[in-house]
Amino acid sequence: MAGSFANLITHVVFSTKHRENLIPESFEADLYAYLAGVIRGERGVPIAMGGTANHVHLLAVFSPAISVSEMAKRIKGNSSRWINAERRLPGHFAWQGGYGAFSVSESAKDRVVQYIRNQKEHHRRQTFEEEFIGLLEKHHVPWDEKYIWA
């Protein structure tokens, strides 16, 4: 085959440092626009973003030339530098180390988009910690309580 062809849809989840409530609702639109810009700048396609005051979910197609790990590093690093340099939020802002990443089939994409967009409603019934562990289990990702929130 002469070319490379991929449609790798990825659901990425990451939290604020210590899962503190650092993202006010009034800032979410600006934050998501910035995150989308970082993804586009790396030749990716942002599909959906959502979250609450202490974490973000994003669904995107990343360029196959960049690993998911590198994309998460660039998204989190660029956005935290922007937030702090522009003094967009009071105090120092930081993301928690690490992230969760889950592959999404084209046939499940619309369901995941709705899930991400309904984060506020979803978290009236479940904490972020419960949600994240549930995602790890649903996607059969091995995890250890000693390392998950460190």
mmCIF file of C-alpha atoms in Angstrom:
data_model
loop_
_atom_site.group_PDB
_atom_site.id
_atom_site.type_symbol
_atom_site.label_atom_id
_atom_site.label_comp_id
_atom_site.label_asym_id
_atom_site.label_seq_id
_atom_site.Cartn_x
_atom_site.Cartn_y
_atom_site.Cartn_z
ATOM 1 C CA MET A 1 0.000 0.000 0.000
ATOM 2 C CA ALA A 2 1.472 3.353 -0.995
ATOM 3 C CA GLY A 3 -0.173 5.481 1.697
ATOM 4 C CA SER A 4 -1.063 5.301 5.364
ATOM 5 C CA PHE A 5 -4.716 5.515 6.315
ATOM 6 C CA ALA A 6 -6.093 5.775 9.835
ATOM 7 C CA ASN A 7 -9.163 6.863 11.769
ATOM 8 C CA LEU A 8 -8.044 6.386 15.359
ATOM 9 C CA ILE A 9 -10.718 7.932 17.575
ATOM 10 C CA THR A 10 -9.479 8.378 21.130
ATOM 11 C CA HIS A 11 -11.313 9.336 24.330
ATOM 12 C CA VAL A 12 -8.823 11.033 26.672
ATOM 13 C CA VAL A 13 -9.546 11.881 30.312
ATOM 14 C CA PHE A 14 -7.337 13.888 32.669
ATOM 15 C CA SER A 15 -7.838 15.792 35.888
ATOM 16 C CA THR A 16 -6.612 18.907 37.600
ATOM 17 C CA LYS A 17 -3.782 18.544 40.117
ATOM 18 C CA HIS A 18 -5.103 16.604 43.139
ATOM 19 C CA ARG A 19 -8.515 16.632 41.394
ATOM 20 C CA GLU A 20 -9.148 20.108 42.823
ATOM 21 C CA ASN A 21 -12.085 22.137 41.495
ATOM 22 C CA LEU A 22 -9.997 24.631 39.518
ATOM 23 C CA ILE A 23 -12.026 25.029 36.303
ATOM 24 C CA PRO A 24 -14.986 27.403 36.712
ATOM 25 C CA GLU A 25 -17.922 26.903 34.359
ATOM 26 C CA SER A 26 -17.358 30.434 33.023
ATOM 27 C CA PHE A 27 -13.904 29.348 31.753
ATOM 28 C CA GLU A 28 -14.852 26.044 30.128
ATOM 29 C CA ALA A 29 -15.631 27.392 26.638
ATOM 30 C CA ASP A 30 -12.270 29.188 26.436
ATOM 31 C CA LEU A 31 -10.424 26.142 27.762
ATOM 32 C CA TYR A 32 -12.088 23.757 25.308
ATOM 33 C CA ALA A 33 -11.410 26.134 22.410
ATOM 34 C CA TYR A 34 -7.745 26.254 23.396
ATOM 35 C CA LEU A 35 -7.512 22.463 23.736
ATOM 36 C CA ALA A 36 -9.137 22.081 20.307
ATOM 37 C CA GLY A 37 -6.567 24.489 18.879
ATOM 38 C CA VAL A 38 -3.707 22.412 20.291
ATOM 39 C CA ILE A 39 -5.196 19.274 18.722
ATOM 40 C CA ARG A 40 -5.653 21.003 15.352
ATOM 41 C CA GLY A 41 -2.101 22.366 15.571
ATOM 42 C CA GLU A 42 -0.864 18.776 15.745
ATOM 43 C CA ARG A 43 -2.948 17.785 12.673
ATOM 44 C CA GLY A 44 -5.670 16.192 14.767
ATOM 45 C CA VAL A 45 -9.433 16.593 14.667
ATOM 46 C CA PRO A 46 -11.248 17.527 17.894
ATOM 47 C CA ILE A 47 -14.702 15.940 18.071
ATOM 48 C CA ALA A 48 -16.088 16.690 21.555
ATOM 49 C CA MET A 49 -14.996 18.127 24.897
ATOM 50 C CA GLY A 50 -16.615 18.308 28.265
ATOM 51 C CA GLY A 51 -15.966 17.913 31.933
ATOM 52 C CA THR A 52 -16.445 19.468 35.320
ATOM 53 C CA ALA A 53 -14.454 21.706 37.635
ATOM 54 C CA ASN A 54 -11.851 18.991 38.240
ATOM 55 C CA HIS A 55 -11.422 17.060 35.002
ATOM 56 C CA VAL A 56 -11.707 17.079 31.217
ATOM 57 C CA HIS A 57 -12.883 14.521 28.678
ATOM 58 C CA LEU A 58 -11.975 14.959 25.041
ATOM 59 C CA LEU A 59 -12.733 12.895 21.980
ATOM 60 C CA ALA A 60 -10.461 13.384 19.014
ATOM 61 C CA VAL A 61 -8.762 11.822 16.049
ATOM 62 C CA PHE A 62 -5.029 12.319 16.516
ATOM 63 C CA SER A 63 -2.475 12.266 13.738
ATOM 64 C CA PRO A 64 -1.029 8.755 13.479
ATOM 65 C CA ALA A 65 2.419 10.399 13.376
ATOM 66 C CA ILE A 66 2.163 11.327 17.095
ATOM 67 C CA SER A 67 1.579 8.881 19.941
ATOM 68 C CA VAL A 68 -1.371 9.304 22.283
ATOM 69 C CA SER A 69 1.110 9.790 25.117
ATOM 70 C CA GLU A 70 2.839 12.635 23.285
ATOM 71 C CA MET A 71 -0.509 14.247 22.388
ATOM 72 C CA ALA A 72 -1.649 14.133 26.023
ATOM 73 C CA LYS A 73 1.658 15.693 27.073
ATOM 74 C CA ARG A 74 1.319 18.490 24.494
ATOM 75 C CA ILE A 75 -2.352 19.173 25.245
ATOM 76 C CA LYS A 76 -1.811 19.334 29.010
ATOM 77 C CA GLY A 77 1.527 21.170 28.848
ATOM 78 C CA ASN A 78 0.454 23.826 26.354
ATOM 79 C CA SER A 79 -2.857 24.473 28.095
ATOM 80 C CA SER A 80 -1.394 24.779 31.603
ATOM 81 C CA ARG A 81 1.318 27.165 30.324
ATOM 82 C CA TRP A 82 -1.378 29.249 28.577
ATOM 83 C CA ILE A 83 -3.625 29.337 31.649
ATOM 84 C CA ASN A 84 -0.747 30.451 33.895
ATOM 85 C CA ALA A 85 0.925 32.870 31.438
ATOM 86 C CA GLU A 86 -2.366 34.602 30.642
ATOM 87 C CA ARG A 87 -3.431 34.490 34.301
ATOM 88 C CA ARG A 88 -6.726 32.996 33.182
ATOM 89 C CA LEU A 89 -7.411 31.552 36.628
ATOM 90 C CA PRO A 90 -6.430 32.690 40.127
ATOM 91 C CA GLY A 91 -3.399 30.952 41.605
ATOM 92 C CA HIS A 92 -1.172 28.393 39.922
ATOM 93 C CA PHE A 93 -2.921 25.916 37.623
ATOM 94 C CA ALA A 94 -1.655 22.395 36.962
ATOM 95 C CA TRP A 95 -2.996 19.157 35.560
ATOM 96 C CA GLN A 96 -2.546 15.890 37.435
ATOM 97 C CA GLY A 97 0.221 13.690 36.044
ATOM 98 C CA GLY A 98 -1.019 10.963 33.733
ATOM 99 C CA TYR A 99 -4.241 10.442 31.821
ATOM 100 C CA GLY A 100 -6.631 7.762 30.646
ATOM 101 C CA ALA A 101 -6.988 7.002 26.941
ATOM 102 C CA PHE A 102 -9.559 4.703 25.399
ATOM 103 C CA SER A 103 -10.086 3.714 21.778
ATOM 104 C CA VAL A 104 -13.543 4.384 20.366
ATOM 105 C CA SER A 105 -15.036 2.701 17.317
ATOM 106 C CA GLU A 106 -16.774 4.766 14.661
ATOM 107 C CA SER A 107 -20.026 2.996 15.559
ATOM 108 C CA ALA A 108 -19.719 4.088 19.232
ATOM 109 C CA LYS A 109 -18.576 7.650 18.502
ATOM 110 C CA ASP A 110 -21.992 9.321 18.832
ATOM 111 C CA ARG A 111 -22.642 7.628 22.201
ATOM 112 C CA VAL A 112 -19.279 8.820 23.521
ATOM 113 C CA VAL A 113 -19.943 12.359 22.242
ATOM 114 C CA GLN A 114 -23.220 12.398 24.211
ATOM 115 C CA TYR A 115 -21.482 10.979 27.273
ATOM 116 C CA ILE A 116 -18.855 13.735 27.140
ATOM 117 C CA ARG A 117 -21.415 16.487 26.577
ATOM 118 C CA ASN A 118 -23.508 15.261 29.522
ATOM 119 C CA GLN A 119 -20.699 15.343 32.081
ATOM 120 C CA LYS A 120 -22.411 17.811 34.417
ATOM 121 C CA GLU A 121 -25.522 15.639 34.632
ATOM 122 C CA HIS A 122 -23.481 12.458 34.928
ATOM 123 C CA HIS A 123 -21.526 13.811 37.898
ATOM 124 C CA ARG A 124 -24.629 14.544 39.905
ATOM 125 C CA ARG A 125 -24.694 10.774 40.486
ATOM 126 C CA GLN A 126 -21.051 9.735 40.363
ATOM 127 C CA THR A 127 -17.691 11.178 41.438
ATOM 128 C CA PHE A 128 -14.820 11.580 39.010
ATOM 129 C CA GLU A 129 -12.919 8.859 40.849
ATOM 130 C CA GLU A 130 -15.823 6.409 40.445
ATOM 131 C CA GLU A 131 -16.218 7.366 36.802
ATOM 132 C CA PHE A 132 -12.524 6.968 35.979
ATOM 133 C CA ILE A 133 -12.228 3.563 37.650
ATOM 134 C CA GLY A 134 -15.395 2.533 35.802
ATOM 135 C CA LEU A 135 -13.839 3.559 32.478
ATOM 136 C CA LEU A 136 -10.667 1.605 33.256
ATOM 137 C CA GLU A 137 -12.723 -1.481 34.086
ATOM 138 C CA LYS A 138 -15.050 -1.119 31.088
ATOM 139 C CA HIS A 139 -12.055 -0.946 28.751
ATOM 140 C CA HIS A 140 -10.150 -3.727 30.575
ATOM 141 C CA VAL A 141 -7.241 -1.463 31.497
ATOM 142 C CA PRO A 142 -5.253 -2.939 34.395
ATOM 143 C CA TRP A 143 -4.809 -0.549 37.318
ATOM 144 C CA ASP A 144 -3.531 -0.496 40.881
ATOM 145 C CA GLU A 145 -5.040 1.663 43.639
ATOM 146 C CA LYS A 146 -1.501 2.537 44.834
ATOM 147 C CA TYR A 147 -0.687 4.355 41.606
ATOM 148 C CA ILE A 148 -3.948 5.650 40.208
ATOM 149 C CA TRP A 149 -4.162 8.928 42.171
ATOM 150 C CA ALA A 150 -0.485 9.460 43.054
#
